[in-house]
Tab-separated table of C-alpha atoms in Angstrom:
chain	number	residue	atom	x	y	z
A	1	UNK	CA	-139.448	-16.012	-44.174
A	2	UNK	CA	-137.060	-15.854	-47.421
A	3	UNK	CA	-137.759	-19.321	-49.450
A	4	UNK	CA	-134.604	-19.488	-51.399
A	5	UNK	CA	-136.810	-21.243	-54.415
A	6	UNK	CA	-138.113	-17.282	-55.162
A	7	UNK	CA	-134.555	-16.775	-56.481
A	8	UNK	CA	-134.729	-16.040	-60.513
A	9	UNK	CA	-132.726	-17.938	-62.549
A	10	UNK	CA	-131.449	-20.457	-59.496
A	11	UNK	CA	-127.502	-21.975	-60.188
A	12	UNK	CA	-126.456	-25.265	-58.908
A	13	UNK	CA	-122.727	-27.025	-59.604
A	14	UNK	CA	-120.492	-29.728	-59.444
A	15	UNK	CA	-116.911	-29.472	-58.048
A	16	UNK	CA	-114.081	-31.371	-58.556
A	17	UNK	CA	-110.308	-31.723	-59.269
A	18	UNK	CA	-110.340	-32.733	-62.398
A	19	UNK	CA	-113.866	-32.257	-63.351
A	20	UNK	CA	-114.187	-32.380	-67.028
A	21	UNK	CA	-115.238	-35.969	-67.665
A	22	UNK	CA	-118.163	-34.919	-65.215
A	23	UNK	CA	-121.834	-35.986	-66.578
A	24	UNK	CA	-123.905	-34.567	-63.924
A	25	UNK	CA	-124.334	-31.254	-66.108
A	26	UNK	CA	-126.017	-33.438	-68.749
A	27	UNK	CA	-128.146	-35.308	-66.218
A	28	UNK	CA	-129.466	-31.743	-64.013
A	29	UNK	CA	-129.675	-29.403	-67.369
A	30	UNK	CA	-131.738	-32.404	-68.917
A	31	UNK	CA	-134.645	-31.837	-66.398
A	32	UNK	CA	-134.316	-28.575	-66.092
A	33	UNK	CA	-135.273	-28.713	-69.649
A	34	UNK	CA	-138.029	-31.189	-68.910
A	35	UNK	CA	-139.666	-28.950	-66.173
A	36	UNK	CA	-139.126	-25.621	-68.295
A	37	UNK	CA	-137.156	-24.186	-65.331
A	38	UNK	CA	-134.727	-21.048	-65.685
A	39	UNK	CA	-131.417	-22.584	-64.372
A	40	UNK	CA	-128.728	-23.528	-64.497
A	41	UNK	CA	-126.261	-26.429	-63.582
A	42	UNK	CA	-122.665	-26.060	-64.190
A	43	UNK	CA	-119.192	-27.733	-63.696
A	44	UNK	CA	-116.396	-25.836	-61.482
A	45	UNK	CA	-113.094	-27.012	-61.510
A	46	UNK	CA	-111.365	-26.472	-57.712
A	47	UNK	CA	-108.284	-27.470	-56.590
A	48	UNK	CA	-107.724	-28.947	-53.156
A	49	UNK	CA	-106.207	-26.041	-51.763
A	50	UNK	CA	-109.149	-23.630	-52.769
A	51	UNK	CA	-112.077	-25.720	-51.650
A	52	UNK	CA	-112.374	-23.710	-48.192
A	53	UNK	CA	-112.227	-20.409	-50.018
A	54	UNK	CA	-114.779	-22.072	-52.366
A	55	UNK	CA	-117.173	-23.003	-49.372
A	56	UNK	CA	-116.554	-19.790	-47.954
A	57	UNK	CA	-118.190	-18.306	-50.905
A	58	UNK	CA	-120.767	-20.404	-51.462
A	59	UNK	CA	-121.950	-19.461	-47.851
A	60	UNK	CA	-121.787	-15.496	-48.496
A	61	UNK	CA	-122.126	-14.479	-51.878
A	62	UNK	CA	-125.505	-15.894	-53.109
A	63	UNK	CA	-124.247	-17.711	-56.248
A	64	UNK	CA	-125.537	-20.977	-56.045
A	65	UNK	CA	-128.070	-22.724	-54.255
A	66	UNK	CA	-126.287	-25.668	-53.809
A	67	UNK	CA	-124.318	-28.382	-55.979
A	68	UNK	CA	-122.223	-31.590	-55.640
A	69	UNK	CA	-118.963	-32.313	-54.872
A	70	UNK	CA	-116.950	-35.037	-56.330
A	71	UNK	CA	-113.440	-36.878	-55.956
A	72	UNK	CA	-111.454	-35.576	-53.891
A	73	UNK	CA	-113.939	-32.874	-52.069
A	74	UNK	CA	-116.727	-35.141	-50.474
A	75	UNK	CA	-114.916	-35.645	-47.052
A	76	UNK	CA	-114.091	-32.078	-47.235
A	77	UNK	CA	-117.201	-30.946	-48.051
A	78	UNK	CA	-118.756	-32.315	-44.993
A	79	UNK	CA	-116.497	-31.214	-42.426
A	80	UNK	CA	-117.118	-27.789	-43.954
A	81	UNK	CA	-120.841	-27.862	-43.707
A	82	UNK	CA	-122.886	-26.442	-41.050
A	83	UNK	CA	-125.465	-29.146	-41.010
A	84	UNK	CA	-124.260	-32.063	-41.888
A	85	UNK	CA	-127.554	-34.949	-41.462
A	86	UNK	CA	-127.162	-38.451	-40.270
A	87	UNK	CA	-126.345	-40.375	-43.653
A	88	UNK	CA	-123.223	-38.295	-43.921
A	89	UNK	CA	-122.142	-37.885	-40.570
A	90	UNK	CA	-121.407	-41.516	-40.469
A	91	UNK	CA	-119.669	-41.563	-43.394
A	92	UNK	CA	-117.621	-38.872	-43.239
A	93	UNK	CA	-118.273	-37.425	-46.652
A	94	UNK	CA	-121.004	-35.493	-48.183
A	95	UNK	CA	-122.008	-35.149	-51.999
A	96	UNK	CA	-125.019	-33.039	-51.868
A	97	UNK	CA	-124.931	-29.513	-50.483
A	98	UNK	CA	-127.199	-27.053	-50.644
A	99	UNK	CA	-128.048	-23.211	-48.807
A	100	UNK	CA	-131.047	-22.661	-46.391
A	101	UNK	CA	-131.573	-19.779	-44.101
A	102	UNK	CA	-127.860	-18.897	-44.634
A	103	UNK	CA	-126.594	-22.086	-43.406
A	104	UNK	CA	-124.802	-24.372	-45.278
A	105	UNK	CA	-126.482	-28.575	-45.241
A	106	UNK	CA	-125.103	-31.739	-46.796
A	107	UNK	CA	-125.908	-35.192	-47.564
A	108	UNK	CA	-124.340	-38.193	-49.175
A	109	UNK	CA	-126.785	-39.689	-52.025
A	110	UNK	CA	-124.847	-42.426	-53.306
A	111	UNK	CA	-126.464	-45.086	-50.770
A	112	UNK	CA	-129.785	-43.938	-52.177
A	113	UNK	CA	-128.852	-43.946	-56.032
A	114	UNK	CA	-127.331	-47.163	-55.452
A	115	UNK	CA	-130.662	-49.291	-53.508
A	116	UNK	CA	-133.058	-46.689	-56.149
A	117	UNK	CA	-131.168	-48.245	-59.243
A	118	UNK	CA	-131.802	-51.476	-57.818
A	119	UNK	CA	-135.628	-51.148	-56.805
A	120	UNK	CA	-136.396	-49.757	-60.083
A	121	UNK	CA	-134.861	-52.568	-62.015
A	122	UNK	CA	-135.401	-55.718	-59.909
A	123	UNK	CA	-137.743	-55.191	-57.423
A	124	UNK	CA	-137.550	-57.427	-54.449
A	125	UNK	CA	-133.533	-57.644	-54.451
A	126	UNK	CA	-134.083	-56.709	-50.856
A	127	UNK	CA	-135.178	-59.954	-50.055
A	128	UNK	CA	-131.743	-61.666	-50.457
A	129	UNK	CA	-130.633	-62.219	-46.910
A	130	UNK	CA	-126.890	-62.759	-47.619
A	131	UNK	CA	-124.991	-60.135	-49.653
A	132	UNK	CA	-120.930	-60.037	-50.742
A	133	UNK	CA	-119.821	-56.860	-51.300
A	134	UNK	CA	-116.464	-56.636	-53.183
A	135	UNK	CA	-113.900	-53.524	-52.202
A	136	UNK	CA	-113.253	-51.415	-49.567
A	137	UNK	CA	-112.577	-47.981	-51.136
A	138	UNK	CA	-114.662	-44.979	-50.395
A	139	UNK	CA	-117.288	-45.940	-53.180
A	140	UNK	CA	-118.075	-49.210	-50.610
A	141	UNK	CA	-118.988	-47.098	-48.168
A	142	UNK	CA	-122.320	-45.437	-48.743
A	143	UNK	CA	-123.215	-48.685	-50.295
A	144	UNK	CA	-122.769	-51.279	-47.320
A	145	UNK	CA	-124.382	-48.170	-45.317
A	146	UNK	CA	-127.013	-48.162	-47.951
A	147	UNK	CA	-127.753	-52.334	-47.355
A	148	UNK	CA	-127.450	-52.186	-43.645
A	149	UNK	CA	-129.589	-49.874	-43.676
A	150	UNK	CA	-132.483	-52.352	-45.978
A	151	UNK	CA	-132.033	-54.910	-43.258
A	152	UNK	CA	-130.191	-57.391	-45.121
A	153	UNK	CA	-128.887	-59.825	-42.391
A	154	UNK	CA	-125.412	-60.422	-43.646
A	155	UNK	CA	-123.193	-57.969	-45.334
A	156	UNK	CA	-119.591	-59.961	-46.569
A	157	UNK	CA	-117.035	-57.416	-47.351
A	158	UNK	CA	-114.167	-58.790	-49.629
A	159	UNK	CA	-110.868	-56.760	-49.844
A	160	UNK	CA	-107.260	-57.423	-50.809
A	161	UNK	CA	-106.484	-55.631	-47.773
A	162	UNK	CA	-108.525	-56.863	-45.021
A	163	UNK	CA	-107.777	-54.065	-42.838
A	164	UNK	CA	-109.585	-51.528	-45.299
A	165	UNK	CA	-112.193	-54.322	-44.898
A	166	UNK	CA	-112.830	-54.354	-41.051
A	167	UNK	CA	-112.307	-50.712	-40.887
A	168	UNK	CA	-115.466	-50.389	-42.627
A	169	UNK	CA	-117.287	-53.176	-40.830
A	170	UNK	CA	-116.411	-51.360	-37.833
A	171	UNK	CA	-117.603	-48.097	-39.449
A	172	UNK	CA	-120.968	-49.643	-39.841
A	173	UNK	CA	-121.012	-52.611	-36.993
A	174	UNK	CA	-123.353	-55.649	-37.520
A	175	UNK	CA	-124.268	-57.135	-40.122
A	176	UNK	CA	-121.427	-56.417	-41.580
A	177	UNK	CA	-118.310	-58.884	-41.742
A	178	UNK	CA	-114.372	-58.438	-42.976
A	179	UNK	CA	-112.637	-60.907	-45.349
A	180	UNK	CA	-109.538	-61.092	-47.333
A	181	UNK	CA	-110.139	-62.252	-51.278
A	182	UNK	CA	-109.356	-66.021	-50.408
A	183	UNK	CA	-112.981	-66.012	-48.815
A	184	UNK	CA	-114.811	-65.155	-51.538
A	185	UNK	CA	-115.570	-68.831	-53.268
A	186	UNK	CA	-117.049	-69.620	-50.204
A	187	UNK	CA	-118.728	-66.380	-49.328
A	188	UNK	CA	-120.740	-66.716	-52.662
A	189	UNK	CA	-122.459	-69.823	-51.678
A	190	UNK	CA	-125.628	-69.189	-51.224
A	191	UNK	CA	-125.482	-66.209	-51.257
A	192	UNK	CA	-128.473	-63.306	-52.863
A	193	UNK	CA	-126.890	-60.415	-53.775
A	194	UNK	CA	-123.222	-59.285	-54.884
A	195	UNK	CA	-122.022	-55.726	-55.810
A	196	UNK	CA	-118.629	-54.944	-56.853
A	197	UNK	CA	-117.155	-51.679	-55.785
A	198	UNK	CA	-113.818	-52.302	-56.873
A	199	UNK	CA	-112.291	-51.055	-60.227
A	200	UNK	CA	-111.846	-54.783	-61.456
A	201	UNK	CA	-113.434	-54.695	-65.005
A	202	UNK	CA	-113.311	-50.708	-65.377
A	203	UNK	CA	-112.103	-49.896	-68.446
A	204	UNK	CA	-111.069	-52.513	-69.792
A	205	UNK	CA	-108.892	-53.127	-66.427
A	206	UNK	CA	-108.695	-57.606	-65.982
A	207	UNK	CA	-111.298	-58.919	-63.689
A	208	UNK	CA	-110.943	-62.622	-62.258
A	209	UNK	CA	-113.629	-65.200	-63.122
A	210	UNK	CA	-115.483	-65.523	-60.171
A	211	UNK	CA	-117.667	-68.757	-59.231
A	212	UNK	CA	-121.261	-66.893	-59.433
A	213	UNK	CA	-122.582	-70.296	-59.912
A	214	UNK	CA	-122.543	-70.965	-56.300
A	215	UNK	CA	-124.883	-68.211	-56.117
A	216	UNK	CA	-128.802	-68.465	-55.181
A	217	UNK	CA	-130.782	-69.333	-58.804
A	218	UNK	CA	-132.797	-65.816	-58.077
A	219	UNK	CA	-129.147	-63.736	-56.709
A	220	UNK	CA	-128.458	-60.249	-58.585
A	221	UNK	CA	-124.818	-59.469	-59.302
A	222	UNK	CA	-125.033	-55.560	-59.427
A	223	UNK	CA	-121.622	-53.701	-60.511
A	224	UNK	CA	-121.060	-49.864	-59.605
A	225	UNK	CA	-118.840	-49.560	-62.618
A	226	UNK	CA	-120.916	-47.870	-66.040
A	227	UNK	CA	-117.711	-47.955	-68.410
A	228	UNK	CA	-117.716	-50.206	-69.572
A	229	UNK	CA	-121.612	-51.083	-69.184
A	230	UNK	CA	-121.583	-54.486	-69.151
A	231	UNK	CA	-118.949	-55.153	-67.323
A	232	UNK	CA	-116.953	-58.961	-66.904
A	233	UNK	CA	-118.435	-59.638	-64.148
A	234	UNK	CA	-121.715	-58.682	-65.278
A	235	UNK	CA	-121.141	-61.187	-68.042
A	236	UNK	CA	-119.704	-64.042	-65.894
A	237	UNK	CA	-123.111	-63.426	-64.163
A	238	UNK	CA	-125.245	-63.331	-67.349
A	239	UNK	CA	-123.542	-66.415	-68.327
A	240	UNK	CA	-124.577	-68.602	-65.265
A	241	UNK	CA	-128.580	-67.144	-65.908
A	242	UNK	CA	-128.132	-64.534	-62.860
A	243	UNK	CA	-130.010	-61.078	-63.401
A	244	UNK	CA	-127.533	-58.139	-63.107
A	245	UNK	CA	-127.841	-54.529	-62.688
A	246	UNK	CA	-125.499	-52.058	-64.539
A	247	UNK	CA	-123.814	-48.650	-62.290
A	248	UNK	CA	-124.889	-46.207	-64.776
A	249	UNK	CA	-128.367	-46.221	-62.997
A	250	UNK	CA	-126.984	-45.749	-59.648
A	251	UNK	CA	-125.611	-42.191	-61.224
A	252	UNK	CA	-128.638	-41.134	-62.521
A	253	UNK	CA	-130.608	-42.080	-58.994
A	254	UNK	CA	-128.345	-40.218	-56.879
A	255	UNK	CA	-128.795	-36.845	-58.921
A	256	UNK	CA	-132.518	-37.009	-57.734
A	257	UNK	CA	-132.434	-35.190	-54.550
A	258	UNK	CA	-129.869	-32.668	-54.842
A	259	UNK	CA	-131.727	-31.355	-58.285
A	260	UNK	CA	-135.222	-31.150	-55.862
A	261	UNK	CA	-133.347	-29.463	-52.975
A	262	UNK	CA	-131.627	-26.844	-55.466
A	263	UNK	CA	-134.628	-26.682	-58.223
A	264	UNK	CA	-137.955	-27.421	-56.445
A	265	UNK	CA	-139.245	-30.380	-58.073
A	266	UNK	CA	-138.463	-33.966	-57.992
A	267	UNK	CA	-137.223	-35.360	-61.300
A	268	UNK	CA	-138.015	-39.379	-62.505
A	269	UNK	CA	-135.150	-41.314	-64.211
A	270	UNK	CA	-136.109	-42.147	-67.820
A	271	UNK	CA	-135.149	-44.002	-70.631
A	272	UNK	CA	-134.738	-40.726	-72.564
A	273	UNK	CA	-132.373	-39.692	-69.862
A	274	UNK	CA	-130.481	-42.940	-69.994
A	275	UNK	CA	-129.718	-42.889	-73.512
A	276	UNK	CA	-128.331	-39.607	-73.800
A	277	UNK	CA	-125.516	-40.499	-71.063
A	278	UNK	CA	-124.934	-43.929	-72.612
A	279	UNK	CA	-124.459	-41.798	-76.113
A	280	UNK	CA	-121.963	-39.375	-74.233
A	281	UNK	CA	-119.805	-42.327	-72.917
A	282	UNK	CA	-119.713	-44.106	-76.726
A	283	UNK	CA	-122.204	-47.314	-75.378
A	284	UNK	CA	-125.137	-49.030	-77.000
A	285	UNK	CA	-128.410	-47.885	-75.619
């Protein structure tokens, strides 16, 4: 049986539309360097209209072993796939592809980056039985899957349009619950955990003061957002003596699998690591 990993030199990618500002070539090339691997990990700008040709080739012509896709490919990229697994099936979107036995799989790692980021820098945020998750884009998505999925017993999802809202908690059924923004004072009240999705606070984009002081003495406020890295509503948090959680982790996190699938080993998020993407985006380590 042909074990794709015998392949000199193995290629992986990420494709997007644009993909310039992409930092996934810094992350994967980084441990390729750190395992001494022959590879290679490289950005390909595709345009909506030539993603199918680009799948199409991906499946025939032995180029790459696999890669990412990012804004606007991931739904794309899973109805495309042969073997799509569970994780992305219910979302509707994939992330991670990669080649075996000629077929084409995918997965969605963002739910995983997102709850690895959060084990690895406050253990035990699991525990929090009440979580308020603000937005209800397609970044909310493999994130409320993601906390379902850890058990939590209520999942609050806050959107200016609360019909983006309950078309998610419908998506993912119990625990989760739909509100409008005029909930959210009350929704905080008690409650362990809060994650913004949204773009409020990206950057440099206003973000309202929120009452995080209603929150449980031991809650984490955790913010998808890495630009800027401490973002307002990590500060509001800071402020009140909450622990918080930045979103460059979550990036790092979900580049873990895919670089194992398409490379053979299993890379560790490091400091080192860290660093050199906060230097690429201008922050303070």
């Amino acid at each position: 049986m042909h074990d794709s990993r015998e392949t000199l030199s193995p290629r992986a990618f990420v494709a997007g539309y644009p993909i310039k500002h992409s930092r996934s070539p810094l992350i994967h090339n980084y441990w390729l360097k750190q395992f001494a691997l022959v590879g290679s990990y490289e950005k390909v700008e595709v345009a909506p209209a030539d993603f199918t040709d680009f799948i199409r080739l991906l499946k025939t012509e032995d180029m790459y072993r696999g890669g990412n896709t990012t804004i606007p490919h991931k739904e794309e990229a899973f109805r495309l796939a042969d073997w799509p697994d569970e994780i992305s099936e219910e979302l509707g979107a994939a992330n991670t592809l990669w080649m075996e036995e000629g077929a084409l799989y995918a997965t969605n790692t963002d739910g995983f980056g997102f709850t690895a980021n959060l084990d690895s820098n406050h253990s035990g945020w699991d525990r929090a039985k009440i979580a308020v998750v603000l937005g209800a884009g397609g970044a909310s998505r493999a994130i409320v899957q993601a906390l379902r999925d850890r058990g939590l017993a209520e999942i609050h999802i806050v959107n200016r349009s609360v019909a983006r809202a309950r078309e998610l908690a419908d998506r993912f059924g119990r625990p989760l619950q739909a509100h409008g923004l005029e909930a959210l004072p009350e929704l905080m009240q008690g409650a362990g955990l809060f994650v913004n999705t949204s773009s409020l606070g990206m950057d440099g984009n206003p973000a309202p003061d929120l009452p995080f002081f209603g929150m449980r003495s031991d809650a984490l406020v955790a913010d998808i957002v890495y630009v800027p890295l401490k973002t307002p509503f990590m500060r509001q948090a800071e402020s009140v003596g909450l622990a918080t959680v930045d979103g460059l982790g979550m990036l790092l996190h979900q580049a873990v699998p895919g670089f194992e699938k398409w490379f053979g080993r299993r890379p560790v998020v490091t400091q080192e690591l860290r660093d050199i993407i906060l230097a690429d985006i201008g922050a303070p380590a």
